[in-house]
Amino acid sequence: MSLSQERILATEIPGPRSRELQARKVAAVSAGVGTTLPVYVERAGGGILRDVDGNQLIDFGSGIAVTTVGNAAPRVVEAVQRQVADFTHTCFMVTPYEEYVAVCEKLAELTPGAHEKRSALFNSGAEAVENAVKVARHHTGRDAIVVFDHAYHGRTNLTMALTAKNMPYKHRFGPFAGEVYRAPMAYPYRWPGGPEKCAEEAFDAFVTTVHTQVGEDNCAAVLIEPIQGEGGFIVPPPGWLARVAEWCREQGILLIADEIQTGFARTGDWFACDHEGVVPDLITTAKGMAGGLPLAAVTGRAEVMDSVHAGGLGGTYGGNPVACASALAAIETMQAEDLRARAREIEAVFVPRLRALAERHPDRVGDVRGRGAMLAVELVSDGHGRTPDAALAGQVHRACSAQGLVTLTCGTFGNVFRFLPPLAIGDDLLAEGLDLFEAAFDAAVGGKVE
Ligand code: PLZ
């Protein structure tokens, strides 16, 4: 039943059957639900997506950082099949089951910090973020939430307010939830004073924002992605997050780490906070945790999570047993196959090649950044001018798609080309995908520069 781990171009991309399905999509699915590459998938596994026309595409996106253990990973398939045959739903708030508790035990074990922890399970990342904010407000008795430029936290009403970028997430979807304040992000490549001053100046700007616009005593929580995802794979300078965390602690402000995209082995450790030695009060997780099934969590200090009255947190489907069984199997896979080490290996393969590309095209590749198997290049049109070049990112993306390589872009300016391969991908596909990307890039900027 395993899918051959090879790229196959059987038709043009998208092929005729995908185009037929896309016509049905347009007639049946809201235009508001976009599709970056209208290739309809029939099967997937390892580093390959096979489409309805028999094409096999190399997957450098993992369904936006979800299929970390690979699509249809063997342990996940087995656990889900067993669970779906046993029972599919009772509602944990009505009659509970062991799988939910076991996922919360795993979260306590793997998330940063040795303190006592509690978790609550939900269905989507946005729902987890909303609940982390609820818990933080309830526990502190304070209202304000501080977020950062370039942040992405979801598409629900509160999480739209927390998200920075207008198009496509917020445009004409307001009014938004209140008591949300935004501080400058420590973005080394674009920091006005230069990357060397970024940590210090961004920390000062953050403290000034909270002090002057919010008031420390009004602030329930600071919410941050330790490495920003949709906003452009922005890695803050070393030490900055730890200083923010320390300052929050001094002020009685909770630190919520949104590790929905960075979590569960993606960056080469269990969580991105681990690289910085930061222990957040609350952490949100989803995506890679459950091997493709919808599951999300808020995990935090026992006294914070337990401050909420019984019945204050929940939802019909939160911690669905099939999703929990899938998560337990996905986590077991990460441990058994040491996928944290695999993410670091992937970094070691990608980074030298991305840096070589940047050296070949210093006017077009402004920055190479990321950690583990969460890597990106920021594309610009004029080198040190740093003018974002979203058109180039789009052109390279289309060229990769046509060659059977699934890639993603991101960033506030749409000019960041990001790589999120499944950690189950083999070395041959990694190298082939990078070859295709480099060829697409060289062609887009007008041939190889010697
Ligand atoms: N927090 C850090 O990355 C989801 C969004 C894709 P949901 N990122 C992918 C899109 O365009 O909708 C994300 C994230 C971080 C929260 C979320 C939200 O997670 O499961 O999509 O709700």
Short mmCIF file of C-alpha atoms and ligand atoms in Angstrom, two decimals:
data_model
loop_
_atom_site.label_atom_id
_atom_site.label_comp_id
_atom_site.label_asym_id
_atom_site.label_seq_id
_atom_site.Cartn_x
_atom_site.Cartn_y
_atom_site.Cartn_z
CA MET A 1 0.00 0.00 0.00
CA SER A 2 2.99 2.35 0.21
CA LEU A 3 3.24 5.19 -2.28
CA SER A 4 6.38 5.20 -4.45
CA GLN A 5 8.65 8.02 -3.33
CA GLU A 6 9.25 9.52 -6.74
CA ARG A 7 8.14 12.59 -8.64
CA ILE A 8 6.02 11.73 -11.68
CA LEU A 9 4.75 14.23 -14.24
CA ALA A 10 2.03 12.31 -16.08
CA THR A 11 0.14 15.36 -17.41
CA GLU A 12 0.52 19.12 -17.33
CA ILE A 13 -0.19 20.52 -13.87
CA PRO A 14 -3.02 20.82 -13.07
CA GLY A 15 -4.10 17.90 -15.25
CA PRO A 16 -7.49 17.37 -16.93
CA ARG A 17 -9.18 15.61 -14.00
CA SER A 18 -8.00 18.27 -11.56
CA ARG A 19 -9.32 20.96 -13.90
CA GLU A 20 -12.70 19.21 -14.02
CA LEU A 21 -12.79 19.08 -10.21
CA GLN A 22 -11.73 22.70 -10.02
CA ALA A 23 -14.70 23.64 -12.23
CA ARG A 24 -16.98 21.79 -9.78
CA LYS A 25 -15.21 23.55 -6.90
CA VAL A 26 -15.90 26.96 -8.38
CA ALA A 27 -19.58 26.07 -8.76
CA ALA A 28 -19.99 24.60 -5.27
CA VAL A 29 -17.41 26.07 -2.88
CA SER A 30 -17.37 29.67 -1.72
CA ALA A 31 -14.92 31.82 -3.65
CA GLY A 32 -13.75 32.98 -0.22
CA VAL A 33 -12.00 29.64 0.25
CA GLY A 34 -8.91 29.95 -1.92
CA THR A 35 -6.66 27.22 -3.30
CA THR A 36 -3.02 28.00 -4.08
CA LEU A 37 -2.46 24.96 -6.29
CA PRO A 38 -5.68 23.41 -7.70
CA VAL A 39 -4.25 19.92 -7.97
CA TYR A 40 -6.69 17.43 -6.45
CA VAL A 41 -4.99 14.90 -4.25
CA GLU A 42 -5.90 11.24 -4.25
CA ARG A 43 -3.22 9.77 -1.98
CA ALA A 44 -0.24 11.01 -0.05
CA GLY A 45 2.61 9.62 2.01
CA GLY A 46 6.23 10.31 2.91
CA GLY A 47 7.22 13.30 0.80
CA ILE A 48 4.77 12.69 -2.06
CA LEU A 49 1.27 13.91 -2.97
CA ARG A 50 -0.34 11.89 -5.79
CA ASP A 51 -3.06 13.66 -7.74
CA VAL A 52 -6.14 12.41 -9.60
CA ASP A 53 -4.26 12.57 -12.93
CA GLY A 54 -1.48 10.25 -11.74
CA ASN A 55 1.05 13.04 -11.16
CA GLN A 56 3.23 12.66 -8.08
CA LEU A 57 4.32 15.92 -6.53
CA ILE A 58 7.09 16.55 -4.02
CA ASP A 59 5.62 18.03 -0.86
CA PHE A 60 7.52 20.99 0.63
CA GLY A 61 4.47 22.30 2.51
CA SER A 62 3.06 19.50 4.72
CA GLY A 63 -0.41 21.02 4.41
CA ILE A 64 0.96 24.11 6.22
CA ALA A 65 3.15 22.34 8.78
CA VAL A 66 0.65 19.62 9.70
CA THR A 67 1.88 16.31 8.30
CA THR A 68 5.16 16.41 10.20
CA VAL A 69 5.15 12.61 10.56
CA GLY A 70 4.14 12.26 6.89
CA ASN A 71 0.73 11.76 5.37
CA ALA A 72 -1.07 8.56 6.37
CA ALA A 73 1.86 7.67 8.63
CA PRO A 74 1.64 3.94 9.48
CA ARG A 75 1.20 4.32 13.26
CA VAL A 76 -1.40 7.06 12.72
CA VAL A 77 -3.39 4.94 10.25
CA GLU A 78 -3.38 1.96 12.59
CA ALA A 79 -4.39 3.97 15.68
CA VAL A 80 -7.13 5.89 13.86
CA GLN A 81 -8.59 2.74 12.33
CA ARG A 82 -8.64 1.03 15.72
CA GLN A 83 -10.23 4.03 17.41
CA VAL A 84 -12.82 4.70 14.73
CA ALA A 85 -14.00 1.09 15.04
CA ASP A 86 -14.18 1.31 18.86
CA PHE A 87 -16.08 4.60 19.14
CA THR A 88 -16.01 7.94 17.35
CA HIS A 89 -17.47 10.37 19.85
CA THR A 90 -19.02 10.64 23.27
CA CYS A 91 -18.14 14.27 24.08
CA PHE A 92 -15.46 14.42 26.78
CA MET A 93 -17.67 16.80 28.79
CA VAL A 94 -20.39 14.11 28.98
CA THR A 95 -18.64 10.73 29.31
CA PRO A 96 -14.84 10.92 29.15
CA TYR A 97 -12.25 8.52 27.72
CA GLU A 98 -8.59 7.70 28.28
CA GLU A 99 -7.17 9.04 24.99
CA TYR A 100 -7.92 12.66 25.95
CA VAL A 101 -6.18 12.27 29.30
CA ALA A 102 -3.21 10.52 27.65
CA VAL A 103 -2.74 13.41 25.18
CA CYS A 104 -2.77 15.90 28.09
CA GLU A 105 -0.17 13.76 29.91
CA LYS A 106 2.04 13.82 26.81
CA LEU A 107 1.65 17.59 26.54
CA ALA A 108 2.70 18.00 30.17
CA GLU A 109 5.75 15.84 29.54
CA LEU A 110 6.92 17.44 26.28
CA THR A 111 6.13 21.16 26.59
CA PRO A 112 8.81 23.44 28.12
CA GLY A 113 9.24 23.53 31.89
CA ALA A 114 9.18 20.90 34.64
CA HIS A 115 6.36 22.61 36.60
CA GLU A 116 2.96 21.03 37.12
CA LYS A 117 0.76 21.51 34.06
CA ARG A 118 -2.81 21.06 32.87
CA SER A 119 -4.21 21.04 29.34
CA ALA A 120 -7.52 21.49 27.55
CA LEU A 121 -8.15 20.20 24.02
CA PHE A 122 -9.84 21.89 21.09
CA ASN A 123 -10.31 21.46 17.33
CA SER A 124 -8.30 24.18 15.63
CA GLY A 125 -5.39 26.46 16.30
CA ALA A 126 -7.59 29.55 16.39
CA GLU A 127 -9.80 27.90 18.99
CA ALA A 128 -6.77 27.09 21.14
CA VAL A 129 -5.55 30.69 20.95
CA GLU A 130 -9.02 32.01 21.88
CA ASN A 131 -9.09 29.72 24.89
CA ALA A 132 -5.58 30.67 25.99
CA VAL A 133 -6.74 34.29 26.02
CA LYS A 134 -9.88 33.34 27.97
CA VAL A 135 -7.80 31.53 30.58
CA ALA A 136 -5.26 34.36 30.84
CA ARG A 137 -7.98 36.98 31.35
CA HIS A 138 -9.86 34.84 33.82
CA HIS A 139 -6.77 34.06 35.88
CA THR A 140 -5.29 37.58 35.97
CA GLY A 141 -8.53 39.54 36.10
CA ARG A 142 -6.95 41.81 33.45
CA ASP A 143 -8.23 42.51 29.92
CA ALA A 144 -5.41 43.60 27.63
CA ILE A 145 -3.55 41.24 25.31
CA VAL A 146 -0.32 42.35 23.64
CA VAL A 147 0.62 40.89 20.27
CA PHE A 148 3.26 41.75 17.68
CA ASP A 149 3.62 43.11 14.17
CA HIS A 150 3.48 40.30 11.57
CA ALA A 151 1.65 38.00 14.02
CA TYR A 152 -0.74 35.32 12.81
CA HIS A 153 -3.09 33.68 15.30
CA GLY A 154 -6.18 32.67 13.30
CA ARG A 155 -9.33 33.73 11.48
CA THR A 156 -12.05 33.81 14.16
CA ASN A 157 -13.18 37.18 15.45
CA LEU A 158 -10.80 37.39 18.40
CA THR A 159 -7.91 35.79 16.52
CA MET A 160 -8.40 38.15 13.55
CA ALA A 161 -7.91 40.97 16.02
CA LEU A 162 -4.71 39.28 17.21
CA THR A 163 -3.48 38.71 13.64
CA ALA A 164 -1.60 41.62 12.10
CA LYS A 165 -2.15 41.34 8.36
CA ASN A 166 -5.20 42.87 6.70
CA MET A 167 -5.31 41.05 3.34
CA PRO A 168 -6.61 38.41 3.12
CA TYR A 169 -7.38 37.71 6.77
CA LYS A 170 -9.18 40.81 8.09
CA HIS A 171 -10.28 42.94 5.17
CA ARG A 172 -13.89 44.08 5.73
CA PHE A 173 -14.44 41.36 8.38
CA GLY A 174 -14.49 43.75 11.33
CA PRO A 175 -15.32 45.14 13.79
CA PHE A 176 -12.75 43.19 15.75
CA ALA A 177 -12.50 42.19 19.39
CA GLY A 178 -11.16 44.89 21.68
CA GLU A 179 -8.31 45.19 24.19
CA VAL A 180 -5.70 43.98 21.73
CA TYR A 181 -2.47 46.01 21.48
CA ARG A 182 0.42 45.56 19.08
CA ALA A 183 4.13 45.98 19.69
CA PRO A 184 6.97 46.03 17.13
CA MET A 185 8.37 42.60 16.34
CA ALA A 186 12.07 41.90 16.70
CA TYR A 187 12.61 41.33 12.97
CA PRO A 188 16.37 41.46 12.43
CA TYR A 189 16.34 41.80 8.64
CA ARG A 190 13.97 44.78 8.69
CA TRP A 191 14.86 46.37 12.00
CA PRO A 192 15.40 50.09 11.27
CA GLY A 193 18.54 50.28 13.44
CA GLY A 194 20.02 47.12 11.82
CA PRO A 195 20.12 43.51 12.99
CA GLU A 196 22.82 44.13 15.64
CA LYS A 197 20.61 46.57 17.50
CA CYS A 198 17.40 44.62 16.97
CA ALA A 199 17.32 42.64 20.24
CA GLU A 200 17.95 45.66 22.45
CA GLU A 201 15.85 48.21 20.60
CA ALA A 202 12.93 45.86 19.98
CA PHE A 203 12.84 44.95 23.66
CA ASP A 204 12.78 48.65 24.61
CA ALA A 205 10.04 49.34 22.05
CA PHE A 206 7.97 46.45 23.43
CA VAL A 207 8.30 47.65 27.04
CA THR A 208 7.45 51.22 25.97
CA THR A 209 4.36 50.02 24.10
CA VAL A 210 3.05 48.11 27.10
CA HIS A 211 3.91 50.89 29.53
CA THR A 212 2.51 53.81 27.54
CA GLN A 213 -0.40 52.27 25.63
CA VAL A 214 -1.64 49.54 27.95
CA GLY A 215 -0.32 49.85 31.49
CA GLU A 216 1.41 46.81 32.96
CA ASP A 217 -1.38 46.23 35.49
CA ASN A 218 -4.01 46.08 32.74
CA CYS A 219 -2.15 43.49 30.75
CA ALA A 220 -3.33 39.87 31.04
CA ALA A 221 -0.93 38.32 28.57
CA VAL A 222 1.68 38.79 25.91
CA LEU A 223 1.00 36.40 23.04
CA ILE A 224 3.81 35.51 20.67
CA GLU A 225 4.90 33.00 18.06
CA PRO A 226 8.51 32.26 19.10
CA ILE A 227 9.27 32.02 15.38
CA GLN A 228 6.59 33.79 13.39
CA GLY A 229 4.89 31.64 10.76
CA GLU A 230 2.46 33.22 8.29
CA GLY A 231 4.06 36.64 8.94
CA GLY A 232 7.29 35.55 7.26
CA PHE A 233 9.21 32.92 9.25
CA ILE A 234 10.70 35.70 11.33
CA VAL A 235 13.26 34.46 13.84
CA PRO A 236 13.85 37.03 16.58
CA PRO A 237 17.46 37.61 17.65
CA PRO A 238 18.84 35.30 20.36
CA GLY A 239 17.96 36.42 23.87
CA TRP A 240 15.07 38.72 22.93
CA LEU A 241 12.31 36.26 23.78
CA ALA A 242 13.95 35.36 27.09
CA ARG A 243 14.06 39.05 28.05
CA VAL A 244 10.41 39.49 27.12
CA ALA A 245 9.55 36.41 29.20
CA GLU A 246 11.51 37.65 32.20
CA TRP A 247 9.98 41.11 32.05
CA CYS A 248 6.45 39.64 31.78
CA ARG A 249 7.10 37.53 34.87
CA GLU A 250 8.19 40.59 36.83
CA GLN A 251 4.97 42.37 35.84
CA GLY A 252 2.59 39.48 36.58
CA ILE A 253 1.79 39.31 32.86
CA LEU A 254 1.35 35.80 31.44
CA LEU A 255 3.44 34.77 28.46
CA ILE A 256 1.49 32.72 25.92
CA ALA A 257 3.65 31.01 23.29
CA ASP A 258 1.72 30.21 20.13
CA GLU A 259 3.57 27.11 18.93
CA ILE A 260 0.84 25.98 16.57
CA GLN A 261 3.19 26.14 13.58
CA THR A 262 6.56 25.73 15.33
CA GLY A 263 5.64 22.93 17.71
CA PHE A 264 6.22 19.19 17.77
CA ALA A 265 9.69 18.63 16.29
CA ARG A 266 9.29 21.04 13.39
CA THR A 267 12.18 23.33 14.40
CA GLY A 268 14.52 20.54 15.54
CA ASP A 269 13.42 20.52 19.16
CA TRP A 270 10.00 19.78 20.64
CA PHE A 271 9.14 23.49 20.70
CA ALA A 272 10.74 26.68 19.39
CA CYS A 273 10.83 28.02 22.99
CA ASP A 274 13.23 25.19 23.83
CA HIS A 275 15.96 26.72 21.65
CA GLU A 276 15.78 29.88 23.74
CA GLY A 277 15.37 28.20 27.12
CA VAL A 278 12.06 30.03 27.51
CA VAL A 279 9.28 28.52 29.63
CA PRO A 280 5.95 30.15 28.76
CA ASP A 281 3.05 30.20 31.21
CA LEU A 282 0.67 28.95 28.52
CA ILE A 283 1.40 27.30 25.19
CA THR A 284 -0.93 26.65 22.26
CA THR A 285 -0.36 23.67 19.97
CA ALA A 286 -2.16 22.09 17.00
CA LYS A 287 -1.08 21.19 13.44
CA GLY A 288 1.83 18.69 13.60
CA MET A 289 0.68 17.29 16.93
CA ALA A 290 -2.04 15.06 15.49
CA GLY A 291 -0.68 13.74 12.18
CA GLY A 292 -3.35 15.46 10.07
CA LEU A 293 -6.45 15.15 12.22
CA PRO A 294 -7.91 18.31 13.75
CA LEU A 295 -6.71 18.67 17.32
CA ALA A 296 -5.41 21.64 19.29
CA ALA A 297 -4.45 22.29 22.88
CA VAL A 298 -3.78 24.89 25.52
CA THR A 299 -1.23 23.70 28.06
CA GLY A 300 -0.19 25.77 31.03
CA ARG A 301 0.74 26.17 34.64
CA ALA A 302 -1.62 24.10 36.79
CA GLU A 303 -2.63 27.06 38.95
CA VAL A 304 -3.50 29.14 35.87
CA MET A 305 -5.37 26.43 33.98
CA ASP A 306 -7.16 25.23 37.13
CA SER A 307 -8.31 28.74 38.07
CA VAL A 308 -11.21 28.41 35.62
CA HIS A 309 -14.56 27.22 37.04
CA ALA A 310 -15.74 23.75 35.97
CA GLY A 311 -17.61 24.01 32.67
CA GLY A 312 -15.82 27.24 31.71
CA LEU A 313 -13.79 25.54 28.97
CA GLY A 314 -14.93 22.98 26.44
CA GLY A 315 -16.85 22.34 23.25
CA THR A 316 -18.69 19.45 21.63
CA TYR A 317 -15.77 18.03 19.68
CA GLY A 318 -12.71 19.27 21.58
CA GLY A 319 -10.34 16.33 22.08
CA ASN A 320 -12.30 14.00 19.82
CA PRO A 321 -11.17 10.40 20.51
CA VAL A 322 -10.11 9.69 16.92
CA ALA A 323 -8.03 12.90 16.82
CA CYS A 324 -6.52 11.99 20.22
CA ALA A 325 -5.62 8.48 19.05
CA SER A 326 -4.01 10.04 16.00
CA ALA A 327 -2.02 12.49 18.16
CA LEU A 328 -0.75 9.73 20.44
CA ALA A 329 0.41 7.77 17.39
CA ALA A 330 1.98 10.86 15.77
CA ILE A 331 3.90 11.71 18.95
CA GLU A 332 5.02 8.11 19.31
CA THR A 333 6.30 8.29 15.72
CA MET A 334 8.23 11.49 16.46
CA GLN A 335 9.87 9.81 19.44
CA ALA A 336 10.52 6.41 17.83
CA GLU A 337 11.95 7.94 14.65
CA ASP A 338 13.71 10.84 16.39
CA LEU A 339 12.10 13.41 14.12
CA ARG A 340 13.68 16.27 16.03
CA ALA A 341 17.04 15.05 14.76
CA ARG A 342 15.53 14.64 11.30
CA ALA A 343 14.41 18.30 11.33
CA ARG A 344 17.99 19.33 12.17
CA GLU A 345 19.31 17.16 9.33
CA ILE A 346 16.88 18.83 6.93
CA GLU A 347 18.17 22.22 8.10
CA ALA A 348 21.73 21.04 7.42
CA VAL A 349 20.76 20.05 3.86
CA PHE A 350 18.78 23.21 3.06
CA VAL A 351 20.72 26.03 4.64
CA PRO A 352 23.99 25.72 2.68
CA ARG A 353 22.04 25.54 -0.57
CA LEU A 354 19.83 28.52 0.30
CA ARG A 355 22.89 30.50 1.33
CA ALA A 356 24.61 29.61 -1.95
CA LEU A 357 21.50 30.85 -3.77
CA ALA A 358 21.66 34.10 -1.79
CA GLU A 359 25.31 34.49 -2.76
CA ARG A 360 24.46 33.91 -6.43
CA HIS A 361 21.64 36.44 -6.29
CA PRO A 362 22.54 38.96 -3.59
CA ASP A 363 20.14 41.53 -5.03
CA ARG A 364 17.16 39.17 -4.93
CA VAL A 365 17.60 36.97 -1.85
CA GLY A 366 17.69 39.40 1.06
CA ASP A 367 17.65 36.93 3.93
CA VAL A 368 17.90 33.20 4.65
CA ARG A 369 16.38 32.19 7.97
CA GLY A 370 14.47 29.64 10.02
CA ARG A 371 15.17 26.62 12.15
CA GLY A 372 14.99 22.88 11.57
CA ALA A 373 12.50 22.07 8.82
CA MET A 374 10.94 25.55 9.01
CA LEU A 375 13.11 27.58 6.63
CA ALA A 376 12.65 30.52 4.31
CA VAL A 377 14.23 32.99 1.94
CA GLU A 378 13.01 36.58 1.83
CA LEU A 379 12.91 37.88 -1.74
CA VAL A 380 13.62 41.49 -2.63
CA SER A 381 14.05 43.45 -5.84
CA ASP A 382 17.06 45.56 -4.93
CA GLY A 383 19.35 43.92 -2.40
CA HIS A 384 20.16 46.32 0.40
CA GLY A 385 17.12 48.45 -0.41
CA ARG A 386 15.11 45.50 0.91
CA THR A 387 12.10 46.26 -1.31
CA PRO A 388 9.83 43.20 -0.96
CA ASP A 389 9.36 41.29 -4.21
CA ALA A 390 6.10 39.34 -3.97
CA ALA A 391 5.95 39.05 -7.77
CA LEU A 392 9.20 37.08 -7.79
CA ALA A 393 7.93 34.80 -5.01
CA GLY A 394 4.75 34.19 -7.03
CA GLN A 395 6.68 33.52 -10.23
CA VAL A 396 8.99 30.99 -8.54
CA HIS A 397 6.00 29.39 -6.84
CA ARG A 398 4.21 28.89 -10.16
CA ALA A 399 7.33 27.51 -11.81
CA CYS A 400 7.83 25.02 -8.96
CA SER A 401 4.19 23.94 -9.17
CA ALA A 402 4.48 23.30 -12.90
CA GLN A 403 7.46 21.02 -12.21
CA GLY A 404 5.62 19.05 -9.53
CA LEU A 405 7.01 20.71 -6.41
CA VAL A 406 4.46 21.95 -3.87
CA THR A 407 5.71 25.07 -2.10
CA LEU A 408 4.27 27.87 -0.01
CA THR A 409 4.90 31.57 0.33
CA CYS A 410 4.17 33.78 3.32
CA GLY A 411 5.04 37.11 4.88
CA THR A 412 3.36 40.42 5.52
CA PHE A 413 4.58 41.53 2.08
CA GLY A 414 3.97 38.13 0.42
CA ASN A 415 7.65 37.92 -0.55
CA VAL A 416 8.86 35.08 1.67
CA PHE A 417 9.34 31.66 0.13
CA ARG A 418 9.02 29.07 2.87
CA PHE A 419 9.90 25.41 3.20
CA LEU A 420 7.98 23.03 5.48
CA PRO A 421 8.71 19.52 4.22
CA PRO A 422 7.25 16.56 6.08
CA LEU A 423 9.94 15.13 8.36
CA ALA A 424 9.18 11.75 6.79
CA ILE A 425 10.56 12.90 3.42
CA GLY A 426 13.61 11.05 2.08
CA ASP A 427 16.95 12.62 1.18
CA ASP A 428 16.50 12.03 -2.56
CA LEU A 429 13.23 13.96 -2.71
CA LEU A 430 14.70 16.75 -0.58
CA ALA A 431 17.61 17.14 -2.99
CA GLU A 432 15.38 16.90 -6.06
CA GLY A 433 12.96 19.48 -4.66
CA LEU A 434 15.83 21.85 -3.94
CA ASP A 435 17.17 21.35 -7.49
CA LEU A 436 13.74 22.25 -8.87
CA PHE A 437 13.44 25.29 -6.64
CA GLU A 438 16.91 26.55 -7.58
CA ALA A 439 16.25 26.03 -11.29
CA ALA A 440 12.92 27.86 -11.00
CA PHE A 441 14.61 30.68 -9.15
CA ASP A 442 17.52 31.03 -11.57
CA ALA A 443 15.10 31.03 -14.51
CA ALA A 444 12.82 33.61 -12.87
CA VAL A 445 15.65 36.08 -12.27
CA GLY A 446 16.90 35.70 -15.82
CA GLY A 447 19.33 32.84 -16.02
CA LYS A 448 22.28 31.84 -13.93
CA VAL A 449 24.44 34.63 -12.61
CA GLU A 450 28.07 33.55 -12.59
N1 PLZ B 1 -1.38 30.26 15.18
C1 PLZ B 1 1.01 30.36 14.69
O1 PLZ B 1 0.30 29.23 12.18
C2 PLZ B 1 -2.38 28.55 11.41
C3 PLZ B 1 -3.13 29.36 8.57
C4 PLZ B 1 -3.56 29.12 7.20
P1 PLZ B 1 -5.92 27.07 12.63
N2 PLZ B 1 -1.53 28.83 10.31
C5 PLZ B 1 -2.01 28.48 8.99
C6 PLZ B 1 -4.67 30.03 6.80
O2 PLZ B 1 -4.46 30.83 5.88
O3 PLZ B 1 -5.77 29.92 7.38
C7 PLZ B 1 -2.02 29.13 12.75
C8 PLZ B 1 -0.69 29.45 13.07
C9 PLZ B 1 -0.41 30.03 14.32
C10 PLZ B 1 -2.65 29.96 14.91
C11 PLZ B 1 -3.02 29.38 13.70
C12 PLZ B 1 -4.44 29.06 13.46
O4 PLZ B 1 -4.63 27.68 13.37
O5 PLZ B 1 -5.85 25.61 12.95
O6 PLZ B 1 -5.75 27.39 11.17
O7 PLZ B 1 -7.10 27.74 13.24
#
